[in-house]
């Protein structure tokens, strides 16, 4: 059996939340490693796990995928979630739409303050 995807993010909703929703919609169980301290984040950055030194990062199928939209696209393609007709495709469209909203408003939790607005 394939390993469960491992999600790396802060202990908050932010940019990881639509990814969690999409995995749940696909019926995929996943695990999470929360970044709780600056040292946790530094370790991820320093070991080369983050292509752009940012999270979300998802370990899946031997990859360390970053950029939340790319992660959504991969999960949707892998689990056939783009939809077989226009109505189903409209449902998938909700996920990147939510993500765009989060990105536009630059909403992301940070260490020690899940309500902080930050990121880029
Ligand atoms: N375009 C990226 C933005 C990622 C992003 O800004 N992540 C924030 C957390 S929500 C981050 O890692 N901030 C730390 C930093 O930029 O140093 C994506 O969609 O994944």
CSV table of C-alpha atoms and ligand atoms in Angstrom, one decimal:
chain,number,residue,atom,x,y,z
A,1,UNK,CA,0.0,0.0,0.0
A,2,UNK,CA,1.3,3.5,-0.9
A,3,UNK,CA,2.4,5.7,2.0
A,4,UNK,CA,-0.1,8.3,3.1
A,5,UNK,CA,0.7,11.8,1.9
A,6,UNK,CA,2.5,13.8,4.6
A,7,UNK,CA,1.5,17.5,4.9
A,8,UNK,CA,3.9,20.0,6.2
A,9,UNK,CA,2.5,23.3,7.4
A,10,UNK,CA,1.8,25.4,10.4
A,11,UNK,CA,-0.9,24.3,12.9
A,12,UNK,CA,-3.5,26.3,11.2
A,13,UNK,CA,-5.8,26.4,8.2
A,14,UNK,CA,-4.3,28.9,5.7
A,15,UNK,CA,-3.0,27.7,2.3
A,16,UNK,CA,-3.1,24.0,3.4
A,17,UNK,CA,-6.8,24.0,4.1
A,18,UNK,CA,-8.1,23.5,0.5
A,19,UNK,CA,-5.5,20.8,0.1
A,20,UNK,CA,-6.8,19.0,3.2
A,21,UNK,CA,-10.4,19.4,1.8
A,22,UNK,CA,-9.4,18.0,-1.6
A,23,UNK,CA,-7.6,15.0,-0.1
A,24,UNK,CA,-10.7,14.4,2.0
A,25,UNK,CA,-12.9,14.7,-1.0
A,26,UNK,CA,-10.8,12.1,-2.8
A,27,UNK,CA,-11.0,9.8,0.2
A,28,UNK,CA,-7.3,9.9,0.8
A,29,UNK,CA,-6.0,9.6,4.3
A,30,UNK,CA,-3.1,11.8,5.1
A,31,UNK,CA,-0.7,12.6,7.9
A,32,UNK,CA,0.5,16.0,9.1
A,33,UNK,CA,3.7,17.3,10.5
A,34,UNK,CA,3.1,20.7,12.0
A,35,UNK,CA,5.8,23.4,12.0
A,36,UNK,CA,5.6,24.5,15.6
A,37,UNK,CA,8.9,26.4,16.1
A,38,UNK,CA,11.2,28.6,14.0
A,39,UNK,CA,13.7,25.7,14.3
A,40,UNK,CA,11.2,23.3,12.6
A,41,UNK,CA,10.8,25.7,9.7
A,42,UNK,CA,14.6,26.3,9.4
A,43,UNK,CA,15.2,22.6,9.4
A,44,UNK,CA,12.8,22.1,6.5
A,45,UNK,CA,14.4,25.0,4.6
A,46,UNK,CA,18.0,23.9,5.3
A,47,UNK,CA,17.5,20.2,4.3
A,48,UNK,CA,16.4,21.3,0.8
A,49,UNK,CA,12.8,20.2,1.2
A,50,UNK,CA,11.2,23.5,0.2
A,51,UNK,CA,11.9,24.6,-3.4
A,52,UNK,CA,10.9,28.2,-2.7
A,53,UNK,CA,11.5,28.1,1.1
A,54,UNK,CA,7.8,28.2,1.7
A,55,UNK,CA,5.0,25.9,2.8
A,56,UNK,CA,2.6,24.2,2.1
A,57,UNK,CA,4.7,21.2,1.2
A,58,UNK,CA,3.3,17.8,0.6
A,59,UNK,CA,5.3,14.6,0.4
A,60,UNK,CA,3.4,12.4,-2.0
A,61,UNK,CA,4.5,9.7,-4.4
A,62,UNK,CA,8.2,10.3,-3.8
A,63,UNK,CA,7.9,14.0,-4.4
A,64,UNK,CA,8.1,17.0,-2.1
A,65,UNK,CA,5.5,19.1,-3.8
A,66,UNK,CA,5.2,22.8,-3.2
A,67,UNK,CA,3.1,25.7,-4.4
A,68,UNK,CA,-0.5,25.1,-3.2
A,69,UNK,CA,-2.1,25.3,-6.7
A,70,UNK,CA,0.4,22.8,-8.1
A,71,UNK,CA,-0.4,20.5,-5.2
A,72,UNK,CA,-4.2,20.8,-5.8
A,73,UNK,CA,-3.7,20.1,-9.5
A,74,UNK,CA,-1.7,17.0,-8.8
A,75,UNK,CA,-4.2,15.6,-6.4
A,76,UNK,CA,-7.1,16.4,-8.7
A,77,UNK,CA,-5.4,14.7,-11.7
A,78,UNK,CA,-4.3,11.7,-9.7
A,79,UNK,CA,-7.7,11.1,-8.3
A,80,UNK,CA,-9.7,12.1,-11.4
A,81,UNK,CA,-11.4,15.0,-9.6
A,82,UNK,CA,-11.5,17.4,-12.6
A,83,UNK,CA,-14.9,16.0,-13.3
A,84,UNK,CA,-16.5,14.2,-16.3
A,85,UNK,CA,-18.9,17.0,-17.2
A,86,UNK,CA,-19.2,20.7,-16.7
A,87,UNK,CA,-21.2,20.4,-13.4
A,88,UNK,CA,-18.5,18.2,-11.8
A,89,UNK,CA,-15.8,20.5,-13.1
A,90,UNK,CA,-17.6,23.5,-11.5
A,91,UNK,CA,-17.4,21.6,-8.1
A,92,UNK,CA,-13.6,21.1,-8.5
A,93,UNK,CA,-13.3,24.8,-9.4
A,94,UNK,CA,-14.2,25.7,-5.8
A,95,UNK,CA,-10.9,24.5,-4.5
A,96,UNK,CA,-8.6,26.7,-6.5
A,97,UNK,CA,-11.1,29.5,-6.1
A,98,UNK,CA,-10.8,29.3,-2.3
A,99,UNK,CA,-7.0,29.2,-2.7
A,100,UNK,CA,-7.1,32.3,-4.9
A,101,UNK,CA,-9.0,34.1,-2.2
A,102,UNK,CA,-6.5,33.1,0.5
A,103,UNK,CA,-3.6,34.2,-1.8
A,104,UNK,CA,-5.2,37.5,-2.7
A,105,UNK,CA,-5.7,38.4,0.9
A,106,UNK,CA,-2.3,36.9,1.8
A,107,UNK,CA,-3.9,34.8,4.5
A,108,UNK,CA,-1.6,32.4,6.2
A,109,UNK,CA,-0.9,31.4,9.8
A,110,UNK,CA,2.5,31.7,11.2
A,111,UNK,CA,4.5,30.3,14.0
A,112,UNK,CA,2.8,31.0,17.3
A,113,UNK,CA,0.0,33.0,15.8
A,114,UNK,CA,-2.5,31.1,13.7
A,115,UNK,CA,-4.5,34.3,13.1
A,116,UNK,CA,-1.6,36.3,11.7
A,117,UNK,CA,-1.9,37.5,8.1
A,118,UNK,CA,1.3,36.9,6.3
A,119,UNK,CA,3.2,35.1,3.6
A,120,UNK,CA,3.6,36.0,0.0
B,1,LIG,N1,2.6,30.9,-3.7
B,1,LIG,C1,2.8,30.0,-2.6
B,1,LIG,C2,2.8,30.9,-1.3
B,1,LIG,C3,3.3,30.2,-0.1
B,1,LIG,C4,3.4,31.0,1.1
B,1,LIG,O1,3.4,32.3,1.1
B,1,LIG,N2,3.6,30.4,2.2
B,1,LIG,C5,3.7,31.0,3.5
B,1,LIG,C6,2.9,30.4,4.6
B,1,LIG,S1,1.2,30.5,4.2
B,1,LIG,C7,5.2,30.9,3.9
B,1,LIG,O2,5.8,29.8,3.7
B,1,LIG,N3,5.7,31.9,4.5
B,1,LIG,C8,7.0,31.9,5.0
B,1,LIG,C9,8.0,32.7,4.2
B,1,LIG,O3,7.6,33.2,3.1
B,1,LIG,O4,9.1,32.9,4.7
B,1,LIG,C10,1.8,28.9,-2.5
B,1,LIG,O5,0.7,29.1,-3.0
B,1,LIG,O6,2.1,27.8,-1.9
